[in-house]
Short mmCIF file of C-alpha atoms and ligand atoms in Angstrom, two decimals:
data_model
loop_
_atom_site.label_atom_id
_atom_site.label_comp_id
_atom_site.label_asym_id
_atom_site.label_seq_id
_atom_site.Cartn_x
_atom_site.Cartn_y
_atom_site.Cartn_z
CA MET B 1 30.24 -15.03 12.50
CA GLN B 2 31.85 -15.10 8.97
CA MET B 3 30.02 -15.73 5.55
CA LYS B 4 32.76 -18.10 4.59
CA SER B 5 32.04 -20.55 7.42
CA ILE B 6 28.20 -20.26 6.70
CA LEU B 7 29.01 -21.04 3.03
CA ARG B 8 30.84 -24.23 4.04
CA VAL B 9 27.80 -25.48 5.84
CA LYS B 10 25.58 -25.53 2.87
CA ARG B 11 28.29 -26.44 0.46
CA ASP B 12 28.66 -29.64 2.39
CA GLY B 13 24.79 -30.22 2.36
CA LYS B 14 24.15 -29.41 5.94
CA GLU B 15 21.44 -27.50 7.63
CA LEU B 16 21.85 -23.64 8.33
CA THR B 17 20.81 -22.27 11.74
CA ARG B 18 18.27 -19.40 12.00
CA GLU B 19 21.20 -17.06 13.13
CA GLN B 20 23.37 -18.07 10.10
CA ILE B 21 20.25 -17.45 7.77
CA GLU B 22 19.71 -14.01 9.37
CA PHE B 23 23.25 -13.01 9.22
CA TRP B 24 23.33 -13.69 5.44
CA VAL B 25 20.21 -11.82 4.80
CA LYS B 26 21.26 -8.86 6.95
CA GLY B 27 24.57 -8.81 4.95
CA ILE B 28 22.50 -8.65 1.68
CA SER B 29 20.48 -5.76 3.02
CA ASP B 30 23.43 -3.69 4.49
CA LYS B 31 25.72 -4.71 1.57
CA SER B 32 28.36 -6.16 3.91
CA ILE B 33 28.20 -9.45 2.15
CA PRO B 34 29.39 -9.19 -1.58
CA ASP B 35 27.13 -10.52 -4.42
CA TYR B 36 29.92 -13.28 -5.26
CA GLN B 37 29.32 -14.90 -1.70
CA SER B 38 25.59 -14.66 -2.05
CA SER B 39 25.68 -16.24 -5.46
CA ALA B 40 27.78 -19.05 -4.11
CA MET B 41 25.17 -19.55 -1.36
CA LEU B 42 22.41 -19.65 -4.04
CA MET B 43 24.30 -22.43 -5.92
CA ALA B 44 24.92 -24.28 -2.77
CA ILE B 45 21.11 -24.08 -1.94
CA PHE B 46 20.32 -24.98 -5.55
CA HIS B 47 22.34 -28.30 -5.08
CA HIS B 48 21.34 -29.18 -1.39
CA GLY B 49 17.96 -27.50 -1.01
CA MET B 50 16.71 -26.34 2.44
CA ASN B 51 14.37 -28.04 4.81
CA ILE B 52 11.08 -26.44 5.86
CA ARG B 53 12.56 -24.77 9.03
CA GLU B 54 15.29 -23.21 6.94
CA ARG B 55 12.78 -22.04 4.45
CA SER B 56 10.79 -20.50 6.92
CA ASP B 57 13.70 -18.70 8.53
CA LEU B 58 14.89 -17.42 5.12
CA THR B 59 11.32 -16.32 4.29
CA LEU B 60 10.78 -14.45 7.54
CA ALA B 61 14.45 -12.93 7.28
CA MET B 62 13.82 -11.71 3.90
CA SER B 63 10.23 -10.30 4.70
CA ARG B 64 11.94 -8.27 7.55
CA SER B 65 14.45 -6.86 5.23
CA GLY B 66 12.40 -3.85 4.31
CA SER B 67 9.21 -2.14 5.50
CA ARG B 68 6.21 -4.10 6.87
CA MET B 69 2.62 -3.21 7.59
CA ASP B 70 1.37 -3.30 11.13
CA LEU B 71 -2.31 -4.22 11.02
CA ARG B 72 -2.83 -5.47 14.53
CA SER B 73 -4.68 -2.38 15.45
CA LEU B 74 -7.49 -3.21 12.85
CA GLY B 75 -8.45 -5.99 15.09
CA SER B 76 -9.78 -7.95 12.07
CA PHE B 77 -8.81 -11.12 10.20
CA VAL B 78 -6.15 -10.10 7.52
CA ILE B 79 -5.93 -12.30 4.39
CA ASP B 80 -4.50 -12.12 0.85
CA LYS B 81 -4.09 -14.45 -2.02
CA HIS B 82 -1.26 -15.35 -4.34
CA SER B 83 -1.61 -16.71 -7.97
CA SER B 84 1.28 -18.22 -9.87
CA GLY B 85 -0.28 -16.45 -12.78
CA GLY B 86 -2.09 -17.31 -16.05
CA ILE B 87 -3.73 -15.92 -19.24
CA GLY B 88 -7.07 -14.10 -18.40
CA ASP B 89 -6.48 -14.55 -14.66
CA LYS B 90 -8.57 -11.65 -13.08
CA THR B 91 -9.69 -13.59 -10.02
CA SER B 92 -8.06 -11.08 -7.67
CA LEU B 93 -10.42 -8.32 -8.82
CA MET B 94 -13.30 -10.32 -7.57
CA LEU B 95 -11.70 -11.95 -4.49
CA ALA B 96 -10.49 -8.68 -2.87
CA PRO B 97 -13.96 -6.89 -2.66
CA ALA B 98 -15.83 -10.10 -1.95
CA MET B 99 -13.66 -10.82 1.08
CA ALA B 100 -14.02 -7.16 2.13
CA ALA B 101 -17.86 -7.59 2.02
CA PHE B 102 -17.37 -10.27 4.68
CA GLY B 103 -15.51 -7.81 6.96
CA LEU B 104 -12.06 -9.47 6.26
CA LYS B 105 -9.10 -7.12 5.63
CA VAL B 106 -7.37 -7.55 2.25
CA PRO B 107 -3.94 -5.46 1.89
CA MET B 108 -3.50 -6.73 -1.54
CA ILE B 109 -0.04 -5.95 -3.12
CA SER B 110 -0.13 -6.68 -6.89
CA GLY B 111 2.41 -6.45 -9.63
CA ARG B 112 2.49 -4.93 -13.03
CA GLY B 113 2.76 -7.51 -15.77
CA LEU B 114 6.01 -8.42 -17.49
CA GLY B 115 6.22 -11.16 -19.97
CA PHE B 116 3.17 -13.21 -21.29
CA THR B 117 0.92 -12.94 -18.12
CA GLY B 118 -0.76 -9.62 -17.28
CA GLY B 119 -0.58 -7.79 -13.96
CA THR B 120 -3.50 -6.77 -11.76
CA LEU B 121 -2.31 -3.25 -11.57
CA ASP B 122 -2.18 -2.89 -15.52
CA LYS B 123 -5.72 -4.15 -15.67
CA LEU B 124 -6.95 -1.59 -13.14
CA HIS B 125 -5.05 1.25 -14.61
CA SER B 126 -7.30 0.92 -17.64
CA LEU B 127 -9.93 2.68 -15.48
CA PRO B 128 -9.79 6.51 -15.52
CA GLY B 129 -8.26 7.99 -12.31
CA PHE B 130 -7.15 4.75 -10.76
CA THR B 131 -4.05 5.13 -8.72
CA HIS B 132 -2.11 2.41 -6.82
CA GLU B 133 0.36 4.92 -5.26
CA LEU B 134 -1.13 5.21 -1.69
CA SER B 135 0.74 6.45 1.40
CA GLU B 136 0.87 4.11 4.27
CA ALA B 137 -1.79 6.38 6.11
CA ARG B 138 -4.06 6.19 3.10
CA ARG B 139 -3.77 2.39 2.84
CA MET B 140 -4.53 2.02 6.45
CA GLN B 141 -7.67 4.34 6.08
CA ILE B 142 -8.95 2.57 3.19
CA LEU B 143 -8.40 -0.85 4.75
CA GLN B 144 -10.30 0.43 7.94
CA SER B 145 -13.19 1.91 6.15
CA HIS B 146 -13.58 -0.32 3.06
CA GLY B 147 -11.77 -3.47 3.92
CA ALA B 148 -9.36 -3.77 0.93
CA PHE B 149 -6.98 -1.82 -1.28
CA ILE B 150 -4.87 -2.84 -4.29
CA GLY B 151 -1.48 -1.33 -4.11
CA GLY B 152 1.77 -1.93 -5.87
CA GLN B 153 5.14 -3.36 -5.15
CA THR B 154 7.59 -0.82 -3.88
CA SER B 155 11.42 -1.00 -3.43
CA GLU B 156 10.83 -0.95 0.39
CA ILE B 157 8.93 -4.26 0.25
CA ALA B 158 11.30 -7.28 0.86
CA PRO B 159 14.44 -5.63 -0.77
CA ALA B 160 16.59 -8.81 0.04
CA ASP B 161 14.18 -10.63 -2.36
CA ARG B 162 14.93 -7.99 -5.23
CA THR B 163 18.66 -8.48 -4.74
CA LEU B 164 18.49 -12.24 -4.68
CA TYR B 165 16.08 -12.50 -7.40
CA ALA B 166 18.55 -10.66 -9.66
CA LEU B 167 21.37 -12.96 -8.61
CA ARG B 168 19.25 -16.05 -9.06
CA ASP B 169 18.49 -14.84 -12.59
CA VAL B 170 22.12 -14.67 -13.62
CA THR B 171 23.34 -17.68 -11.76
CA GLU B 172 20.68 -19.96 -13.18
CA THR B 173 19.25 -20.89 -9.85
CA VAL B 174 15.64 -19.35 -10.28
CA GLU B 175 13.93 -22.71 -10.27
CA GLU B 176 15.14 -24.10 -6.91
CA ILE B 177 11.97 -24.78 -4.79
CA SER B 178 13.15 -23.32 -1.42
CA LEU B 179 14.22 -20.12 -3.20
CA ILE B 180 10.96 -19.90 -5.14
CA THR B 181 9.07 -20.43 -1.72
CA ALA B 182 11.10 -17.75 0.12
CA SER B 183 10.75 -15.26 -2.79
CA ILE B 184 6.88 -15.55 -3.10
CA LEU B 185 6.13 -15.72 0.68
CA SER B 186 8.61 -13.06 1.83
CA LYS B 187 6.77 -10.38 0.00
CA LYS B 188 3.36 -11.47 1.21
CA PHE B 189 4.42 -11.77 4.78
CA THR B 190 5.14 -8.05 4.83
CA GLU B 191 1.41 -7.82 4.92
CA ASP B 192 1.03 -8.88 8.54
CA LEU B 193 -1.26 -11.64 7.39
CA ASP B 194 -3.37 -14.17 9.37
CA ALA B 195 -3.80 -16.29 6.29
CA LEU B 196 -2.82 -16.79 2.85
CA VAL B 197 -4.67 -18.67 0.02
CA LEU B 198 -2.67 -19.75 -2.95
CA ASP B 199 -3.79 -20.54 -6.50
CA ILE B 200 -1.06 -22.69 -8.06
CA LYS B 201 -1.76 -23.06 -11.73
CA CYS B 202 -0.88 -26.12 -13.52
CA GLY B 203 -1.08 -26.75 -17.43
CA SER B 204 0.17 -25.64 -20.67
CA GLY B 205 -0.62 -22.02 -19.81
CA ALA B 206 1.13 -21.92 -16.40
CA PHE B 207 4.60 -21.65 -15.07
CA MET B 208 4.14 -25.35 -13.89
CA SER B 209 2.93 -27.65 -16.53
CA ASP B 210 3.34 -30.82 -14.59
CA LEU B 211 1.02 -31.83 -11.76
CA GLU B 212 3.64 -33.28 -9.58
CA LYS B 213 5.87 -30.16 -9.83
CA ALA B 214 2.78 -27.77 -8.85
CA ARG B 215 2.07 -30.18 -5.97
CA GLU B 216 5.73 -29.89 -4.71
CA LEU B 217 5.57 -26.00 -5.04
CA ALA B 218 2.17 -25.90 -3.31
CA ASP B 219 3.37 -28.21 -0.53
CA SER B 220 6.43 -26.20 0.17
CA LEU B 221 4.50 -22.83 0.26
CA VAL B 222 1.82 -24.26 2.60
CA LYS B 223 4.34 -25.95 5.03
CA THR B 224 6.82 -23.01 5.08
CA SER B 225 3.81 -20.61 6.01
CA GLN B 226 2.71 -23.07 8.55
CA ALA B 227 6.25 -23.14 10.01
CA ALA B 228 6.20 -19.29 9.99
CA GLY B 229 2.98 -19.31 12.02
CA ILE B 230 0.68 -18.16 9.00
CA ARG B 231 -2.39 -20.27 8.06
CA CYS B 232 -2.14 -21.24 4.26
CA HIS B 233 -4.14 -23.45 1.95
CA ALA B 234 -3.48 -23.97 -1.58
CA LEU B 235 -5.54 -24.89 -4.63
CA ILE B 236 -3.93 -26.44 -7.63
CA THR B 237 -6.01 -25.25 -10.53
CA ARG B 238 -6.28 -26.14 -14.29
CA MET B 239 -4.61 -23.61 -16.66
CA ASN B 240 -4.94 -25.14 -20.24
CA PHE B 241 -7.15 -22.33 -21.62
CA PRO B 242 -7.60 -18.55 -20.94
CA LEU B 243 -9.50 -18.03 -17.67
CA GLY B 244 -12.99 -16.59 -18.80
CA ALA B 245 -13.99 -14.99 -21.87
CA GLU B 246 -11.69 -11.92 -21.76
CA THR B 247 -7.95 -11.62 -22.23
CA GLY B 248 -6.40 -8.11 -22.15
CA ASN B 249 -6.78 -5.21 -19.68
CA LEU B 250 -9.82 -2.93 -19.89
CA ASN B 251 -11.95 -5.98 -21.20
CA GLU B 252 -10.69 -8.01 -18.22
CA VAL B 253 -11.84 -5.20 -15.81
CA ILE B 254 -15.30 -5.06 -17.59
CA GLU B 255 -15.47 -8.97 -17.17
CA SER B 256 -14.80 -8.45 -13.49
CA LEU B 257 -17.54 -5.88 -13.11
CA GLN B 258 -19.98 -8.20 -15.03
CA TYR B 259 -18.92 -11.05 -12.93
CA LEU B 260 -19.94 -9.54 -9.68
CA SER B 261 -23.13 -7.98 -10.92
CA PRO B 262 -26.25 -9.52 -9.26
CA GLY B 263 -27.95 -12.06 -11.54
CA SER B 264 -25.09 -12.08 -13.94
CA GLN B 265 -24.31 -15.11 -16.21
CA TYR B 266 -21.36 -15.78 -13.93
CA TYR B 267 -23.62 -15.80 -10.85
CA GLU B 268 -25.96 -18.29 -12.62
CA VAL B 269 -23.12 -20.75 -13.35
CA ALA B 270 -22.03 -20.54 -9.77
CA ARG B 271 -25.75 -20.93 -8.45
CA GLN B 272 -26.81 -23.63 -10.83
CA HIS B 273 -23.50 -25.69 -11.38
CA ILE B 274 -21.46 -25.51 -8.33
CA SER B 275 -22.33 -27.60 -5.37
CA VAL B 276 -19.79 -27.92 -2.60
CA LYS B 277 -19.54 -30.68 -0.23
CA ASP B 278 -16.47 -30.66 2.15
CA HIS B 279 -14.34 -28.60 -0.29
CA ILE B 280 -15.19 -31.08 -3.20
CA PHE B 281 -16.76 -29.22 -6.21
CA SER B 282 -19.22 -31.00 -8.26
CA HIS B 283 -18.01 -31.81 -11.74
CA ALA B 284 -18.01 -28.98 -14.20
CA PRO B 285 -20.22 -29.02 -17.21
CA VAL B 286 -17.91 -27.27 -19.69
CA SER B 287 -20.23 -25.39 -21.87
CA SER B 288 -19.26 -21.81 -22.02
CA ALA B 289 -16.14 -19.50 -22.02
CA ILE B 290 -16.82 -18.51 -18.49
CA ASP B 291 -17.07 -21.71 -16.60
CA ASN B 292 -13.40 -22.11 -15.81
CA LEU B 293 -13.27 -18.61 -14.43
CA VAL B 294 -16.50 -19.08 -12.18
CA PHE B 295 -15.28 -22.57 -10.89
CA VAL B 296 -11.69 -21.19 -10.08
CA THR B 297 -12.86 -17.92 -8.51
CA GLN B 298 -15.68 -19.47 -6.42
CA ALA B 299 -13.36 -22.10 -5.18
CA LEU B 300 -10.82 -19.44 -4.07
CA MET B 301 -13.52 -17.34 -2.43
CA ILE B 302 -14.69 -20.36 -0.52
CA GLU B 303 -11.24 -21.21 0.52
CA MET B 304 -10.53 -17.75 1.82
CA LEU B 305 -13.71 -17.57 3.90
CA ALA B 306 -13.08 -21.23 5.11
CA ILE B 307 -9.68 -20.64 6.35
CA THR B 308 -10.87 -17.99 8.73
CA GLY B 309 -12.39 -21.00 10.62
CA LYS B 310 -15.75 -19.32 10.75
CA PHE B 311 -17.43 -20.93 7.91
CA SER B 312 -17.66 -24.53 6.35
CA ALA B 313 -17.12 -24.49 2.79
CA GLU B 314 -20.96 -25.14 2.20
CA GLU B 315 -22.01 -22.16 4.45
CA ALA B 316 -19.24 -20.07 2.54
CA HIS B 317 -20.73 -21.02 -0.84
CA GLY B 318 -24.20 -20.10 0.34
CA GLN B 319 -23.34 -16.77 1.99
CA ILE B 320 -21.33 -15.67 -1.08
CA LEU B 321 -24.32 -16.31 -3.41
CA SER B 322 -26.51 -14.24 -1.05
CA LYS B 323 -24.30 -11.28 -0.95
CA TRP B 324 -23.67 -11.56 -4.61
CA ALA B 325 -27.45 -11.47 -5.37
CA SER B 326 -28.20 -8.67 -3.14
CA GLY B 327 -25.37 -6.37 -5.09
CA GLU B 328 -23.18 -6.09 -1.91
CA LEU B 329 -20.04 -7.53 -3.75
CA LEU B 330 -20.33 -5.20 -6.73
CA GLN B 331 -21.00 -2.23 -4.55
CA LYS B 332 -17.93 -3.05 -2.47
CA TYR B 333 -15.84 -3.37 -5.50
CA LYS B 334 -16.94 0.04 -6.99
CA GLU B 335 -16.49 1.59 -3.56
CA ILE B 336 -12.93 0.37 -3.21
CA LEU B 337 -11.96 1.60 -6.61
CA SER B 338 -13.55 4.93 -6.10
CA GLU B 339 -11.37 5.34 -3.03
CA GLN B 340 -8.41 4.54 -5.44
CA GLY B 341 -9.38 7.36 -7.67
CA VAL B 342 -11.80 5.76 -10.26
CA ASP B 343 -14.34 8.32 -11.50
CA TRP B 344 -17.25 6.05 -12.42
CA LYS B 345 -19.03 8.41 -14.66
CA GLU B 346 -15.95 8.62 -16.81
CA ALA B 347 -15.49 4.98 -16.55
CA ASP B 348 -18.82 3.98 -17.68
CA ASP B 349 -18.63 6.28 -20.70
CA LEU B 350 -15.25 4.66 -21.64
CA ILE B 351 -16.62 1.30 -21.23
CA HIS B 352 -19.58 2.08 -23.35
CA ASN B 353 -17.48 3.66 -26.25
CA PHE B 354 -15.07 0.72 -25.99
CA ASN B 355 -17.71 -1.92 -26.46
CA LYS B 356 -19.22 -0.11 -29.39
CA GLN B 357 -15.88 0.09 -31.05
CA ARG B 358 -15.23 -3.63 -30.23
CA GLU B 359 -18.42 -4.52 -31.70
CA LYS B 360 -17.75 -2.59 -34.99
CA LYS B 361 -13.94 -3.21 -35.44
CA SER B 362 -13.15 -6.61 -33.99
CA ILE B 363 -11.31 -9.22 -36.21
CA PRO B 364 -12.74 -12.74 -36.09
CA VAL B 365 -10.29 -15.53 -35.00
CA LEU B 366 -11.17 -18.72 -36.96
CA ALA B 367 -10.90 -22.46 -36.10
CA GLN B 368 -7.99 -23.88 -38.19
CA ASN B 369 -9.55 -27.41 -38.53
CA SER B 370 -12.72 -29.32 -37.53
CA GLY B 371 -12.60 -31.21 -34.14
CA PHE B 372 -12.55 -30.56 -30.54
CA LEU B 373 -10.71 -27.58 -28.95
CA VAL B 374 -8.58 -29.16 -26.40
CA ASP B 375 -5.86 -26.72 -25.59
CA CYS B 376 -4.69 -23.09 -25.87
CA ASN B 377 -0.89 -22.42 -25.69
CA GLY B 378 -1.15 -19.71 -22.98
CA ALA B 379 2.54 -18.53 -23.51
CA SER B 380 2.17 -18.24 -27.26
CA LEU B 381 -1.23 -16.33 -26.88
CA GLY B 382 0.23 -14.05 -24.09
CA ASN B 383 3.23 -13.30 -26.39
CA LEU B 384 1.00 -12.36 -29.28
CA MET B 385 -1.00 -10.00 -27.02
CA VAL B 386 2.14 -8.40 -25.91
CA GLU B 387 3.23 -7.87 -29.58
CA LEU B 388 -0.04 -5.82 -29.91
CA GLY B 389 0.85 -3.83 -26.74
CA ALA B 390 -1.39 -5.50 -24.22
CA GLY B 391 1.57 -6.25 -22.04
CA ARG B 392 5.22 -5.34 -21.76
CA LYS B 393 8.49 -6.71 -23.12
CA LYS B 394 10.58 -4.52 -20.93
CA ALA B 395 9.73 -2.98 -17.61
CA GLU B 396 9.64 0.66 -19.05
CA ASP B 397 7.23 -0.16 -21.91
CA SER B 398 3.70 1.10 -21.85
CA VAL B 399 0.54 -0.77 -22.15
CA ASN B 400 -2.35 -0.34 -24.52
CA PRO B 401 -5.26 -1.03 -22.19
CA GLN B 402 -7.89 -1.47 -25.05
CA VAL B 403 -6.16 -4.38 -26.93
CA SER B 404 -8.35 -7.32 -26.17
CA PHE B 405 -8.98 -10.87 -27.04
CA THR B 406 -12.48 -12.31 -26.53
CA LEU B 407 -13.15 -16.09 -26.45
CA LYS B 408 -16.30 -17.20 -28.19
CA ALA B 409 -15.43 -20.97 -27.54
CA TRP B 410 -14.24 -23.20 -24.72
CA GLU B 411 -12.29 -26.40 -23.80
CA ASN B 412 -13.77 -29.43 -25.67
CA LYS B 413 -16.15 -27.41 -27.79
CA PRO B 414 -16.88 -29.10 -31.08
CA VAL B 415 -15.86 -26.68 -33.90
CA MET B 416 -15.88 -26.73 -37.73
CA LYS B 417 -13.02 -25.31 -39.81
CA GLY B 418 -13.49 -21.61 -40.30
CA GLU B 419 -15.93 -21.26 -37.37
CA ILE B 420 -15.43 -18.11 -35.26
CA ILE B 421 -13.77 -19.13 -31.91
CA GLY B 422 -12.84 -15.58 -30.77
CA SER B 423 -12.31 -11.93 -31.62
CA LEU B 424 -9.49 -9.64 -31.51
CA PHE B 425 -9.64 -5.99 -31.10
CA ALA B 426 -6.42 -3.88 -31.54
CA GLU B 427 -7.44 -0.69 -33.18
CA GLU B 428 -4.83 1.16 -35.19
CA ASN B 429 -2.37 -1.82 -35.34
CA SER B 430 -1.46 -2.77 -38.78
CA ASN B 431 -0.24 -6.25 -37.51
CA ALA B 432 -3.74 -7.14 -36.16
CA ASN B 433 -4.92 -9.23 -38.97
CA SER B 434 -1.78 -11.28 -39.14
CA ILE B 435 -1.74 -11.60 -35.40
CA ALA B 436 -5.39 -12.75 -35.34
CA GLU B 437 -4.24 -15.61 -37.78
CA LYS B 438 -1.41 -16.59 -35.44
CA ILE B 439 -3.70 -16.49 -32.24
CA SER B 440 -5.85 -19.14 -34.16
CA GLU B 441 -2.77 -21.28 -34.33
CA THR B 442 -2.35 -21.26 -30.50
CA PHE B 443 -5.40 -23.49 -30.22
CA THR B 444 -5.03 -27.28 -30.54
CA ILE B 445 -8.05 -29.08 -32.27
CA THR B 446 -8.08 -32.81 -32.18
CA GLU B 447 -10.41 -35.60 -33.25
CA SER B 448 -11.45 -36.67 -29.60
CA LYS B 449 -12.17 -34.61 -26.69
CA ASP B 450 -10.70 -34.81 -23.02
CA ASN B 451 -13.43 -36.57 -21.08
CA ASP B 452 -12.04 -35.89 -17.79
CA ILE B 453 -11.77 -32.15 -17.14
CA HIS B 454 -11.33 -30.96 -13.49
CA TYR B 455 -10.67 -27.33 -12.83
CA ILE B 456 -9.54 -27.91 -9.14
CA TYR B 457 -6.81 -30.76 -9.21
CA ASP B 458 -5.97 -30.73 -5.45
CA ARG B 459 -6.28 -28.91 -2.31
CA LEU B 460 -3.50 -28.68 0.27
CA ALA B 461 -4.34 -27.29 3.86
CA ASN B 462 -2.24 -26.96 6.92
N1 LIG V 1 7.32 -15.40 -8.07
C1 LIG V 1 8.26 -14.72 -7.30
O1 LIG V 1 7.93 -13.79 -6.73
N2 LIG V 1 9.40 -15.34 -7.08
C2 LIG V 1 9.92 -16.43 -7.74
O2 LIG V 1 10.95 -16.93 -7.52
C3 LIG V 1 8.99 -16.96 -8.60
C4 LIG V 1 7.66 -16.55 -8.87
#
C-alpha cells in the first residue's frame, strides 16, 4: 500500500477502507509517513468528511496507537464521562465517586487546564498530597478496591492523536467533525470502556454556542461509539452561566465536597426540584447559583446508571438520593482521594484557613446596571481568572489554587445597579480590584428575562 494512492481516494471524495485508515495511522506512529502527507490527508478529510464507519475505524486505529488498559479481569461494568468543558464545570468530581459507590468502575483520565476552562487535575492538585501519577499496577489496585481513580493523560495514551492534533492546529483543520470525533473518542477508548456518557455543552460559555452544531457533534460521537461497539449516550447541556457557585480550583473542590455531603443544599435542590420521568427532567426553578450544577450533575449521574441497563432513569434518581443521604457518596469520594495521596487532616485545615481568608479579603463584584442577569461570557470570565493565575496561558505555567470567584447571583435574577453579584478572592495580586471590575462586565443585564430556560436541551442515546 502507498500513502499517495490513499490520499488520492480521499482527495476525490471517496470512502477509505479500514486497511487504508490503519495503514495511515500506523505510519503516523512509526513515522514512516511524513507530516506533509498526513497534513494533506487532514485537508482532504476537512473538505470531504468521513462517514460513521470511517470515523469508527480512525478512532479505533488511533486508540490502539499507544498503551491501553485491559480491565476485563475486573469483571465489572466500566464507564467514563467526557465533557466538552465549561466554566465552573466540576461535575467529574462528583460523578466518579458516585458511580464507584454503585459498584461501577471508572478509570477517569482527566486533563490539566489550558486556556479559559479549568482542568479536573488542577482542581484536585489544590488538595495537599494529591497525586495523579499512578503506575498501571496502582491504577488497577485502586479501581479494584475503590472503584475509581482520576489519572492524567500520558504520552503513551493515543500518541497518534497528539501528532494529528498538532498538525490540525497548523493546517487550520481543527474544527472538522470527523477529526474532532476521532480525537475525543480515541483517548477515551484506551480505557477499555463498556460505556461512555457525554456532556456536550452549548451556549456562550462553551466550545459550541449553537444548538445545531452541538447536536451534530453529539450525534457523531454517539454513532461513532456505537459503530465501535461502545454504548454511548450524550446530553446537550446549557452553558450560559458558570456551573454552580464556585469558579477556580480549591474553591471548586470545596464545592464538590459540599455537594456530596448528606443533606447539603445541593441534595435538597435535587430532592425537592428534580423529578424524572423517562429521562425528562421537570422544569427548573432558577432561584440559586447552584441550580444549574445540580440539574446537570444529576442528569449525568442518572444517565451513567441508566446506560448500564440495570436501572430506569426513575430508579437511578431514587437510588442516588438514598446513597447521597446515607453519606456513602461523600465517603467514597474521600476514600478515593485518600488513595491518591490526600491527607484529610491537612486538607481540612487548609480549607478552614482558606474560607476564613476569603471571608475577610474578598472583593465584591457589582452589577453594572439594573435589570435581569441573563448571560455571562464564559470565555471572558475564564480569561480574567487566568490573568489572576487560576489557569494557564502556556502549558508550563503554574496555577494558583486559591484564586476564586464565587457567584452570589444566577441566571434571570433581578438585580439593582451596584448590587453584589459575586466575590473575587485573589490575595497578593495588585490587579485584583481592576479585574473584579472587568468580571462585572462579563455579565449581561437586560430589561427582560429569558422565560424559557432548559438545562438539558437534548438527549441522544444509541
Ligand atoms: N477535544 C479533543 O480532545 N480533541 C478535539 O479535537 C477537540 C476537543
